[in-house]
Short mmCIF file of C-alpha atoms in Angstrom, two decimals:
data_model
loop_
_atom_site.label_atom_id
_atom_site.label_comp_id
_atom_site.label_asym_id
_atom_site.label_seq_id
_atom_site.Cartn_x
_atom_site.Cartn_y
_atom_site.Cartn_z
CA MET O 1 -21.23 137.63 55.53
CA GLN O 2 -23.16 134.39 55.15
CA GLY O 3 -20.71 133.27 52.48
CA ASN O 4 -17.74 133.61 54.84
CA ASN O 5 -19.49 131.56 57.53
CA GLU O 6 -20.20 128.83 55.02
CA ILE O 7 -16.54 128.80 53.99
CA GLU O 8 -15.43 128.70 57.65
CA ASP O 9 -17.90 125.88 58.40
CA HIS O 10 -16.59 123.93 55.42
CA MET O 11 -12.98 124.50 56.46
CA THR O 12 -13.70 123.44 60.05
CA GLU O 13 -15.54 120.34 58.83
CA HIS O 14 -12.70 119.54 56.41
CA ALA O 15 -10.11 119.91 59.18
CA LYS O 16 -11.79 117.24 61.31
CA THR O 17 -10.15 113.87 61.59
CA ILE O 18 -12.01 110.80 60.46
CA TYR O 19 -12.14 109.83 64.13
CA GLU O 20 -14.02 113.03 64.99
CA SER O 21 -16.23 112.82 61.91
CA VAL O 22 -17.47 109.30 62.70
CA GLY O 23 -18.33 110.18 66.29
CA GLY O 24 -15.15 109.07 68.04
CA ILE O 25 -14.79 105.73 69.76
CA ASP O 26 -18.56 105.35 70.17
CA GLY O 27 -19.13 105.68 66.42
CA LEU O 28 -16.37 103.15 65.73
CA ARG O 29 -17.86 100.74 68.28
CA ARG O 30 -21.24 100.97 66.53
CA LEU O 31 -19.57 100.35 63.17
CA SER O 32 -17.62 97.38 64.55
CA ASN O 33 -20.66 95.87 66.28
CA THR O 34 -22.81 96.12 63.15
CA PHE O 35 -20.03 94.73 60.98
CA TYR O 36 -19.05 91.78 63.18
CA GLU O 37 -22.67 90.79 63.70
CA ALA O 38 -22.85 90.26 59.93
CA VAL O 39 -19.40 88.63 59.73
CA LEU O 40 -20.16 86.04 62.40
CA ALA O 41 -23.37 85.09 60.57
CA ASP O 42 -21.62 84.82 57.19
CA PRO O 43 -20.69 81.25 56.17
CA LEU O 44 -17.65 82.40 54.20
CA LEU O 45 -16.20 84.64 56.93
CA ALA O 46 -17.28 83.01 60.19
CA PRO O 47 -14.51 80.37 60.02
CA VAL O 48 -11.85 83.10 59.81
CA PHE O 49 -13.19 84.47 63.11
CA ALA O 50 -13.45 81.13 64.92
CA ALA O 51 -11.47 82.55 67.86
CA PHE O 52 -13.62 85.71 68.00
CA THR O 53 -14.33 87.18 71.43
CA ALA O 54 -16.25 90.25 72.55
CA ALA O 55 -12.88 91.90 73.29
CA HIS O 56 -12.18 91.78 69.54
CA ILE O 57 -14.74 94.51 68.85
CA GLU O 58 -13.21 96.77 71.48
CA HIS O 59 -9.68 96.14 70.20
CA ILE O 60 -10.71 96.89 66.62
CA SER O 61 -12.48 100.05 67.74
CA ILE O 62 -9.32 101.17 69.56
CA TRP O 63 -7.20 100.33 66.48
CA LEU O 64 -9.49 102.28 64.15
CA SER O 65 -9.53 105.21 66.58
CA GLU O 66 -5.76 105.46 66.37
CA VAL O 67 -5.61 104.98 62.60
CA PHE O 68 -8.29 107.60 62.02
CA GLY O 69 -6.68 110.31 64.16
CA GLY O 70 -7.84 109.55 67.68
CA PRO O 71 -5.88 108.53 70.77
CA ALA O 72 -2.92 106.17 70.31
CA ARG O 73 -4.30 103.58 72.71
CA TYR O 74 -3.69 100.57 70.45
CA THR O 75 0.01 101.34 70.40
CA ALA O 76 0.14 102.17 74.12
CA GLU O 77 -2.01 99.29 75.41
CA LEU O 78 -2.30 96.51 72.80
CA GLY O 79 1.08 96.15 71.10
CA GLY O 80 0.74 98.52 68.16
CA HIS O 81 1.07 97.77 64.48
CA GLN O 82 3.24 94.68 65.05
CA ALA O 83 0.58 93.05 67.25
CA LEU O 84 -2.17 93.75 64.74
CA LEU O 85 -0.18 92.22 61.90
CA ARG O 86 0.78 89.17 64.00
CA SER O 87 -2.89 88.54 64.78
CA HIS O 88 -3.43 87.75 61.09
CA LEU O 89 -0.60 85.21 60.75
CA GLY O 90 -1.73 81.76 59.67
CA LEU O 91 -5.32 82.75 58.86
CA SER O 92 -4.86 82.10 55.12
CA ILE O 93 -7.40 84.71 54.08
CA THR O 94 -8.50 84.23 50.48
CA GLU O 95 -9.32 86.99 48.02
CA GLU O 96 -12.93 85.77 48.04
CA GLN O 97 -13.03 86.24 51.83
CA ARG O 98 -11.40 89.66 51.57
CA THR O 99 -13.95 90.74 48.97
CA ARG O 100 -16.85 89.50 51.12
CA TRP O 101 -15.35 91.30 54.13
CA MET O 102 -15.35 94.51 52.09
CA GLU O 103 -18.97 93.98 50.99
CA LEU O 104 -20.14 93.54 54.59
CA MET O 105 -18.10 96.54 55.73
CA ALA O 106 -19.66 98.69 52.99
CA VAL O 107 -23.10 97.80 54.36
CA ALA O 108 -22.01 98.64 57.92
CA VAL O 109 -20.44 101.93 56.80
CA ALA O 110 -23.65 102.90 54.97
CA GLN O 111 -25.69 102.05 58.05
CA GLU O 112 -23.51 103.54 60.79
CA LEU O 113 -21.46 106.45 59.43
CA PRO O 114 -22.68 109.96 58.66
CA GLU O 115 -24.03 110.56 55.16
CA ASN O 116 -20.81 112.14 53.91
CA GLU O 117 -19.54 110.58 50.70
CA GLN O 118 -15.95 111.81 51.14
CA LEU O 119 -15.83 110.40 54.67
CA ARG O 120 -17.33 107.06 53.68
CA ARG O 121 -15.01 106.78 50.67
CA ALA O 122 -11.94 107.51 52.83
CA VAL O 123 -12.98 104.88 55.38
CA MET O 124 -13.60 102.28 52.67
CA ASP O 125 -10.28 103.15 50.99
CA TYR O 126 -8.55 102.46 54.30
CA PHE O 127 -10.32 99.11 54.64
CA ASP O 128 -9.42 98.15 51.07
CA TRP O 129 -5.77 99.01 51.74
CA GLY O 130 -5.73 97.27 55.12
CA THR O 131 -7.50 94.09 54.04
CA ARG O 132 -4.98 93.61 51.25
CA ILE O 133 -2.18 93.77 53.81
CA ALA O 134 -4.07 91.42 56.15
CA ARG O 135 -4.61 88.93 53.31
CA ASP O 136 -0.91 88.98 52.41
CA VAL O 137 0.27 88.65 56.03
CA SER O 138 -2.26 85.88 56.70
CA ALA O 139 -0.45 83.63 54.20
CA GLU O 140 2.57 83.54 56.51
CA PRO O 141 2.71 80.93 59.30
CA VAL O 142 2.04 81.76 62.94
CA GLY O 143 5.31 82.90 64.51
CA GLN O 144 6.72 84.32 61.28
CA ASP O 145 9.12 87.22 61.86
CA LEU O 146 7.53 90.22 60.20
CA GLY O 147 10.44 92.53 60.84
CA VAL O 148 9.61 96.00 62.07
CA PRO O 149 6.42 97.22 60.37
CA GLY O 150 6.83 100.76 61.59
CA PRO O 151 4.33 102.85 63.51
CA THR O 152 0.60 102.46 63.33
CA PRO O 153 -0.55 103.98 60.04
CA ARG O 154 -2.62 107.15 60.15
CA TRP O 155 -5.40 107.66 57.62
CA GLY O 156 -7.11 110.91 56.72
CA LEU O 157 -9.72 112.03 54.22
CA ASP O 158 -6.97 112.07 51.58
CA GLY O 159 -5.63 108.62 52.43
CA LEU O 160 -2.46 107.44 54.12
CA LYS O 161 -0.56 110.17 55.95
CA GLU O 162 3.22 109.99 55.76
#
């Protein structure tokens, strides 16, 4: 029956959310800490984060928790999707900055997440998708009406969940 146990183990592992697979909020805090340490030392990205505070890491960890299948605390406590989008208004993020952001995140993901290629790819796919939206929104002036962006997106191993 060893074969059946292996299948069950695989199915249980596959059924996990990204949130569970990365170690919950603690895993996302480690990822965020490692990433932002590099960002704040990077001459291209540090100016984008001029208003950075320690609370930023916690807020991002809470956002990622919700996006990756954990508790909906960002929506309940921090203003949801609309607030996240508004935080990017007026930043004028360039494609060069977005690309550098992705490079530094790839290093943090390799350092902090489990050695699971599907998991790491799904996380990086989310960041690629999200940074493109952030770049586009950042071109709009502070105070711009963004309309209703809808609920916080949810991301799984197969990408955006509808």
